[in-house]
Amino acid sequence: MRNLWILTRFLLKSGPGKSNQKSGKKKAFSDGGRIVVYLLLGVCLLPVSVLLFLLGYSGYTFLQPLGLETLLIEFVCAIGMMVIFFYGLPLFLSEYYMDSDLVKLLPLPFTPAQIVGAKGFCCLLNEYYLIVLLFFPFLLGYGISAKMGIFYWINMILACLIFPVVPLVYAAVLTMLVMRLFKNIRNKDFLSYLGFAASLIFAIGINVFSRSIGNFEMQDIMNLMESQKGTLRAFRTIFPNLPLMTGSLADASFLKMILYIATTAVILAVFFALAWKIYLPAVLGMSETTSEKRILSKEEVTRTVKSKNPVRTYAMIEWKNCTDPAWFMNCVLMPLIWPVFMLGIALVSVISSLGMAKTTGLWTRLVADGTIFRLLKGELPVAVAVLTAAGIAVMMSMFCVISATAMSRKGSEYIYMKCIPMSYHDQIRAMLVSGILISLLGTLPYALVFNIIAVVFGLHPATLLYTTAITVLFTLFVNYEQLLFDLAFPKLNWENETAAIKSNNRSLISVLIDLTVGAILIGAGYLLYGKLHLNIHITTSVMILLTAVLTFAMRTALFKWGVQVMEHLESA
């Protein structure tokens, strides 16, 4: 048991990308960054926590006269177990199969069962922030409303500590069986895509749930529980000790809690005894990627080795590097899907508030009676469109960090930049291509489509020119600034690809600079039009001119100082 706790502490301290940190300041800065991330996550989930507290408080008051208060606890616990189960799948994939620490741990004096157990405890500890933010508020509201005694509060604390164990065991067993039986998916590229998809679905589910629960009345919740009694019976079968936990909370029974702890301990012991036999053969046979070997034809060889423009060739190499799963999902995919994600949330919110019939009818009336044409006439709609386009371009700097990590992603392979017969000026041009293209793909098409539709309904045609100019110019400014900052302060020492992006605090500083400049730009436009009451066309021209000057200045700085920085890096 002592070895198990020692290994668990070691795995918790040695997160991704930390093995190369030698300085105490760097380690403290990284730990501080992790704390900041957890605090931001807590702030984002705080509204959901408040809603769940109110659900527990009001739910007991409403359902206690009907004798259904126990059903409410069981219903919430069942949903919580499913959330932990699905969240645990990518967590176990990351902890058990994506980390490359197993080959370092096997020679050490730890048994395979202790290695599996320590990794499992790391996953369990990572689940507790969900318990604190989602499960604990409900039980707190329920206990306050019911005026429960001391045994309820003791049981509540024990339940919060033990609640994630069984669904995590199920998630681990499912993950290990799939990885043991299906050899074709036993590579890290596939698992990276799978884990990202699962995390995205989980984030969308949390967002939809938080918006839906706010519109629910207690009668709706009661009807939902009544209609899902069959589902609850299935949950009792899947999680056989679930009734013991809900009974210990509803009845404040310490005996049922002891039985719940005992059954959980038995499940955990069986898992530790069998898991390492399934886990080790699968993880030791993993590869980094899946590749197919084939003989190239003469035409393919000729096409591959033909001469091309050096900047274009280097840019293609940069793009192929960005298709690596870790970089693709963090640098490329997010800028492309975030507009769809935000539009989907807005559409779901409108439809859930008004209903599909009312939403469709409202749009039909706006078009039929000409209201939409009158709303889009004049200068104010143009001002709104221009400021919105500027805001979207500013927001893109938060999601597209291709240029912000262009140098850092090279890692120790930056030596390759010294060897190729290509000037640093051309290398900088090539590194810019991917970031600029992805940034424009994430903003310009949506701005053009919505503005073209708006122009059809009466918006001033010059809006198309204004929004396109501001979007393109600010996108160029963002990529110039981010690449210059990354060249000046590269993070070349990292353990894996993900650490070069997620553990790169320098890219966050670069993004904050872009947001600040964007806020100043938008504020200047609002001041000129909203406060000084200048003509919208004059205001927009000033904004475009200001953005163009900033972009040109940043480009000049990049190609002047950036080359000097790369020369200094060469001589270092």
Short mmCIF file of N, CA, C and O in Angstrom, two decimals, residues 370-411:
data_model
loop_
_atom_site.label_atom_id
_atom_site.label_comp_id
_atom_site.label_asym_id
_atom_site.label_seq_id
_atom_site.Cartn_x
_atom_site.Cartn_y
_atom_site.Cartn_z
N GLY A 370 -42.08 43.20 -44.37
CA GLY A 370 -40.99 44.13 -44.70
C GLY A 370 -40.24 44.69 -43.52
O GLY A 370 -39.42 45.60 -43.68
N THR A 371 -40.48 44.14 -42.30
CA THR A 371 -39.80 44.66 -41.12
C THR A 371 -38.29 44.46 -41.21
O THR A 371 -37.50 45.34 -40.82
N ILE A 372 -37.87 43.33 -41.75
CA ILE A 372 -36.44 43.04 -41.85
C ILE A 372 -35.74 44.05 -42.75
O ILE A 372 -34.60 44.44 -42.51
N PHE A 373 -36.44 44.50 -43.82
CA PHE A 373 -35.86 45.49 -44.72
C PHE A 373 -35.69 46.84 -44.03
O PHE A 373 -34.70 47.54 -44.23
N ARG A 374 -36.68 47.20 -43.22
CA ARG A 374 -36.60 48.49 -42.51
C ARG A 374 -35.53 48.45 -41.42
O ARG A 374 -34.85 49.46 -41.17
N LEU A 375 -35.36 47.29 -40.77
CA LEU A 375 -34.36 47.17 -39.71
C LEU A 375 -32.94 47.29 -40.25
O LEU A 375 -32.03 47.77 -39.54
N LEU A 376 -32.71 46.87 -41.48
CA LEU A 376 -31.37 46.87 -42.04
C LEU A 376 -31.04 48.14 -42.82
O LEU A 376 -29.97 48.24 -43.42
N LYS A 377 -31.96 49.09 -42.84
CA LYS A 377 -31.70 50.36 -43.52
C LYS A 377 -30.95 51.31 -42.57
O LYS A 377 -31.10 51.25 -41.36
N GLY A 378 -30.17 52.21 -43.13
CA GLY A 378 -29.50 53.23 -42.33
C GLY A 378 -28.10 52.84 -41.93
O GLY A 378 -27.54 51.83 -42.35
N GLU A 379 -27.51 53.68 -41.07
CA GLU A 379 -26.12 53.51 -40.69
C GLU A 379 -25.92 52.55 -39.52
O GLU A 379 -24.88 51.90 -39.41
N LEU A 380 -26.90 52.48 -38.62
CA LEU A 380 -26.73 51.66 -37.42
C LEU A 380 -26.48 50.19 -37.75
O LEU A 380 -25.56 49.58 -37.17
N PRO A 381 -27.24 49.56 -38.66
CA PRO A 381 -26.93 48.17 -39.00
C PRO A 381 -25.52 47.99 -39.57
O PRO A 381 -24.87 46.97 -39.31
N VAL A 382 -25.06 48.98 -40.34
CA VAL A 382 -23.69 48.91 -40.87
C VAL A 382 -22.67 48.94 -39.72
O VAL A 382 -21.71 48.17 -39.70
N ALA A 383 -22.91 49.82 -38.76
CA ALA A 383 -22.01 49.91 -37.60
C ALA A 383 -21.99 48.60 -36.81
O ALA A 383 -20.93 48.12 -36.39
N VAL A 384 -23.17 48.02 -36.62
CA VAL A 384 -23.26 46.74 -35.90
C VAL A 384 -22.50 45.65 -36.65
O VAL A 384 -21.75 44.86 -36.05
N ALA A 385 -22.67 45.60 -37.99
CA ALA A 385 -21.99 44.58 -38.80
C ALA A 385 -20.48 44.74 -38.74
O ALA A 385 -19.73 43.77 -38.61
N VAL A 386 -20.00 45.99 -38.83
CA VAL A 386 -18.56 46.24 -38.82
C VAL A 386 -17.95 45.88 -37.47
O VAL A 386 -16.92 45.20 -37.39
N LEU A 387 -18.59 46.32 -36.38
CA LEU A 387 -18.06 46.01 -35.05
C LEU A 387 -18.15 44.51 -34.76
O LEU A 387 -17.27 43.94 -34.09
N THR A 388 -19.19 43.84 -35.26
CA THR A 388 -19.30 42.39 -35.07
C THR A 388 -18.19 41.66 -35.81
O THR A 388 -17.59 40.72 -35.28
N ALA A 389 -17.91 42.10 -37.06
CA ALA A 389 -16.83 41.47 -37.82
C ALA A 389 -15.49 41.67 -37.11
O ALA A 389 -14.67 40.74 -37.04
N ALA A 390 -15.27 42.86 -36.57
CA ALA A 390 -14.04 43.11 -35.83
C ALA A 390 -13.97 42.23 -34.58
O ALA A 390 -12.92 41.68 -34.23
N GLY A 391 -15.11 42.08 -33.89
CA GLY A 391 -15.15 41.24 -32.70
C GLY A 391 -14.87 39.78 -33.01
O GLY A 391 -14.15 39.09 -32.27
N ILE A 392 -15.42 39.28 -34.14
CA ILE A 392 -15.16 37.89 -34.53
C ILE A 392 -13.68 37.69 -34.86
O ILE A 392 -13.07 36.69 -34.48
N ALA A 393 -13.09 38.66 -35.56
CA ALA A 393 -11.66 38.57 -35.87
C ALA A 393 -10.81 38.57 -34.60
O ALA A 393 -9.80 37.86 -34.50
N VAL A 394 -11.22 39.35 -33.61
CA VAL A 394 -10.50 39.38 -32.34
C VAL A 394 -10.64 38.05 -31.61
O VAL A 394 -9.66 37.50 -31.08
N MET A 395 -11.86 37.52 -31.59
CA MET A 395 -12.08 36.24 -30.91
C MET A 395 -11.30 35.11 -31.55
O MET A 395 -10.89 34.15 -30.88
N MET A 396 -11.10 35.19 -32.88
CA MET A 396 -10.36 34.14 -33.56
C MET A 396 -8.95 33.99 -33.00
O MET A 396 -8.39 32.89 -32.98
N SER A 397 -8.36 35.10 -32.52
CA SER A 397 -7.01 35.02 -31.97
C SER A 397 -6.95 34.13 -30.73
O SER A 397 -5.88 33.64 -30.36
N MET A 398 -8.10 33.90 -30.07
CA MET A 398 -8.13 33.02 -28.91
C MET A 398 -8.08 31.56 -29.32
O MET A 398 -7.60 30.72 -28.56
N PHE A 399 -8.59 31.23 -30.49
CA PHE A 399 -8.73 29.83 -30.88
C PHE A 399 -7.62 29.37 -31.84
O PHE A 399 -7.24 28.21 -31.81
N CYS A 400 -7.16 30.25 -32.69
CA CYS A 400 -6.15 29.87 -33.68
C CYS A 400 -4.76 30.24 -33.17
O CYS A 400 -4.39 31.41 -33.16
N VAL A 401 -4.01 29.24 -32.72
CA VAL A 401 -2.67 29.49 -32.16
C VAL A 401 -1.62 28.81 -33.03
O VAL A 401 -0.57 28.38 -32.52
N ILE A 402 -1.88 28.70 -34.32
CA ILE A 402 -0.90 28.09 -35.21
C ILE A 402 0.37 28.94 -35.27
O ILE A 402 1.48 28.45 -35.05
N SER A 403 0.20 30.23 -35.55
CA SER A 403 1.37 31.11 -35.59
C SER A 403 1.96 31.33 -34.20
O SER A 403 3.17 31.53 -34.06
N ALA A 404 1.12 31.30 -33.17
CA ALA A 404 1.59 31.52 -31.80
C ALA A 404 2.47 30.38 -31.29
O ALA A 404 3.17 30.53 -30.29
N THR A 405 2.43 29.21 -31.96
CA THR A 405 3.26 28.07 -31.55
C THR A 405 4.11 27.54 -32.71
O THR A 405 4.63 26.43 -32.63
N ALA A 406 4.25 28.33 -33.79
CA ALA A 406 4.95 27.86 -34.98
C ALA A 406 6.39 27.48 -34.68
O ALA A 406 6.89 26.45 -35.16
N MET A 407 7.08 28.29 -33.91
CA MET A 407 8.48 27.99 -33.56
C MET A 407 8.55 26.97 -32.43
O MET A 407 9.38 26.05 -32.45
N SER A 408 7.68 27.10 -31.44
CA SER A 408 7.72 26.19 -30.29
C SER A 408 7.44 24.75 -30.71
O SER A 408 8.01 23.81 -30.14
N ARG A 409 6.56 24.56 -31.69
CA ARG A 409 6.21 23.21 -32.12
C ARG A 409 7.39 22.47 -32.76
O ARG A 409 7.36 21.25 -32.88
N LYS A 410 8.40 23.18 -33.18
CA LYS A 410 9.56 22.52 -33.77
C LYS A 410 10.39 21.81 -32.71
O LYS A 410 11.07 20.82 -33.01
N GLY A 411 10.35 22.29 -31.48
CA GLY A 411 11.10 21.63 -30.42
C GLY A 411 12.59 21.59 -30.70
O GLY A 411 13.17 22.54 -31.23
#
